[in-house]
Coordinates of N, CA and C in Angstrom, one line a residue:
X1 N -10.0 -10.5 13.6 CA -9.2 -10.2 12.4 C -7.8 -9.6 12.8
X2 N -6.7 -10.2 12.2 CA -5.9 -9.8 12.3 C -5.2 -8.7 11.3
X3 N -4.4 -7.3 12.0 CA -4.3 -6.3 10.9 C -2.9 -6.9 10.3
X4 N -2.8 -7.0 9.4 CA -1.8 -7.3 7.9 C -1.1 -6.1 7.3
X5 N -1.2 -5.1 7.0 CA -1.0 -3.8 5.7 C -1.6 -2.4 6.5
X6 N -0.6 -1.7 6.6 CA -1.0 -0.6 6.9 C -1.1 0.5 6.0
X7 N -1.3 1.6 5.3 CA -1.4 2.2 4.0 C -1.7 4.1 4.5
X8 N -1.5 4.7 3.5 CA -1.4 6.3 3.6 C -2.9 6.7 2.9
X9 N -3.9 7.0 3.9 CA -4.7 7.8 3.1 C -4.9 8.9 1.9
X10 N -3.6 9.5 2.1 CA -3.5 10.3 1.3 C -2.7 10.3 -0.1
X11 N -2.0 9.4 -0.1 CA -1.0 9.0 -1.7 C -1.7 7.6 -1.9
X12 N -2.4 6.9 -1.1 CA -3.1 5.8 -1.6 C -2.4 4.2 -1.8
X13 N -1.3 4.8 -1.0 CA -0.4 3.3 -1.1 C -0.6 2.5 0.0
X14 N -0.5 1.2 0.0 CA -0.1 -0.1 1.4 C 0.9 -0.9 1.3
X15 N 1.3 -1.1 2.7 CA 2.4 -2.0 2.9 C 2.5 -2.4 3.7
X16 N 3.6 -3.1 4.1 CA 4.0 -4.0 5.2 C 4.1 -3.3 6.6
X17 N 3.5 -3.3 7.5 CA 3.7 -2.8 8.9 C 5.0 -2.8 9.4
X18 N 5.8 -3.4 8.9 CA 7.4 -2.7 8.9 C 8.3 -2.0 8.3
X19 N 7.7 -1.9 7.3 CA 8.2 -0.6 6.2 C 8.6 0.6 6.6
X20 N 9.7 0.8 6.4 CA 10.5 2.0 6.8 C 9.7 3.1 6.5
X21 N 9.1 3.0 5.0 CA 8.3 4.3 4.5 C 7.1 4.7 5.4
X22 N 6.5 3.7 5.2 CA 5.1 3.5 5.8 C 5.2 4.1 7.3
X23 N 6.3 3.6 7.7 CA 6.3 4.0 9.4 C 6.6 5.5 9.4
X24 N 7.3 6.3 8.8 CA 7.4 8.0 8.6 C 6.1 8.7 8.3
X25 N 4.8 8.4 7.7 CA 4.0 9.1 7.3 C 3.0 9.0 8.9
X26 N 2.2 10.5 8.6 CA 2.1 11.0 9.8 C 0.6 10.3 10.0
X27 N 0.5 9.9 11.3 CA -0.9 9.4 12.1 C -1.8 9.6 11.8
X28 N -2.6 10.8 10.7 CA -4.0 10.9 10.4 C -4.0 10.7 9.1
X29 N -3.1 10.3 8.5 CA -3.0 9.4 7.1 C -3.4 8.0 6.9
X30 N -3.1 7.5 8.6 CA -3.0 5.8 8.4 C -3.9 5.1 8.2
X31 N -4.2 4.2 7.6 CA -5.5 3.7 7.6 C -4.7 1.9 7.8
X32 N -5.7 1.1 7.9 CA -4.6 -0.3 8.0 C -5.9 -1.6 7.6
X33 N -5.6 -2.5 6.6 CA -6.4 -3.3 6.3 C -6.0 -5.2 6.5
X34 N -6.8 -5.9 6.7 CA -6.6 -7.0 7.5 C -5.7 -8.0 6.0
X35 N -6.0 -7.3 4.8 CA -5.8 -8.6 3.6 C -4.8 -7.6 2.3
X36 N -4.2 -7.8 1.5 CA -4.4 -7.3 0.3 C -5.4 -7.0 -0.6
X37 N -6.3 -7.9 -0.9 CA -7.5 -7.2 -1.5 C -8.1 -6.6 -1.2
X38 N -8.1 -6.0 0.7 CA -9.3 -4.5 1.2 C -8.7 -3.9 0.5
X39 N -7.2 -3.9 0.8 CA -6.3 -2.4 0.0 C -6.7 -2.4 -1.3
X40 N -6.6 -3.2 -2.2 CA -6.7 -3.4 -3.9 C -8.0 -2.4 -4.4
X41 N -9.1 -3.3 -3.0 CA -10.3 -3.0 -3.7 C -10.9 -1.4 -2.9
X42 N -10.2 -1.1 -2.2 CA -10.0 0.9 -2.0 C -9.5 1.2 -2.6
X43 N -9.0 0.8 -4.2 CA -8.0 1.5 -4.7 C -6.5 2.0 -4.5
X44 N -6.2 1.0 -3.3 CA -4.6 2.2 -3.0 C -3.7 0.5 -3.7
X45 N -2.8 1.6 -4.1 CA -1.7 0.7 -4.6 C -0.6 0.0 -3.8
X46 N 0.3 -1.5 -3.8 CA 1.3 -1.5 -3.1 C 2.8 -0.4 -3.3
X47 N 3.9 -0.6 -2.1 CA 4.4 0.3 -1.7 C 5.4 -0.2 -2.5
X48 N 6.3 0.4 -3.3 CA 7.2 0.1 -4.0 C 8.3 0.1 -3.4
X49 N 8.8 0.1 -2.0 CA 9.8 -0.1 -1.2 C 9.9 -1.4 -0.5
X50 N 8.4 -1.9 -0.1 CA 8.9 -2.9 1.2 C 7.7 -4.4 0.3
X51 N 7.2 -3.8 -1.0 CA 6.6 -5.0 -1.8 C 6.7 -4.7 -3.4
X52 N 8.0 -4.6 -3.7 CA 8.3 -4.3 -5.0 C 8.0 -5.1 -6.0
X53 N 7.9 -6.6 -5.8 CA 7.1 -7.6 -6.7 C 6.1 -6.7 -7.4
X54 N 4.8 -6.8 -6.0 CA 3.4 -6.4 -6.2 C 3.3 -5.1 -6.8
X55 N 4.7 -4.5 -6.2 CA 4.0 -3.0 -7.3 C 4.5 -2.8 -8.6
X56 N 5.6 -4.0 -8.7 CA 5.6 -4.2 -10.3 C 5.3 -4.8 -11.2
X57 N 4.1 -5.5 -10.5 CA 3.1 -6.0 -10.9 C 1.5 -5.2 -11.1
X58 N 1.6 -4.5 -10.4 CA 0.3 -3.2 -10.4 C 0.8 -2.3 -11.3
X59 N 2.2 -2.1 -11.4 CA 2.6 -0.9 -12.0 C 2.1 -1.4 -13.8
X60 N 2.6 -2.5 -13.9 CA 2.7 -3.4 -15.3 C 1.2 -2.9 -16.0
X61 N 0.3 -3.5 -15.1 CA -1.1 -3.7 -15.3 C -2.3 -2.4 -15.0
X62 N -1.4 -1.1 -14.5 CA -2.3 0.1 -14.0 C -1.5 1.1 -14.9
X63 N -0.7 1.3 -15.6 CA 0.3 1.9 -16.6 C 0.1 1.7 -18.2
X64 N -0.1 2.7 -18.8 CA -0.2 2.5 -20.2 C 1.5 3.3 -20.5
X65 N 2.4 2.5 -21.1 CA 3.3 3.4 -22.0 C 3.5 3.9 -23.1

């Protein structure tokens, strides 16, 4: 398997393994999943910096206004 999305244990977000954000958060946060659906289906959200589609698409659909 190859890893895909790396993500923050702790604010619950994933993204792209090149993400500027992703890459600042500290080493015992990381967690990293092979697909978008492991992340989806742990609950963490995409990262609104480096997949802003997807998280305005989760935002759309995980947001009551």
């Amino acid at each position: 398997m190859e890893i895909c999305f790396g993500g923050n244990k702790k604010l619950k977000i994933y993204g792209l393994l090149n993400c500027k954000s992703g890459k600042r958060m500290k080493k015992e946060n990381r967690i990293f999943f092979t697909n978008e659906k492991e992340a989806l289906q742990n609950k963490f959200r995409p990262c609104g910096h480096c997949m802003k589609e997807a998280y305005k698409n989760w935002k759309k659909h995980n947001y009551c206004n």
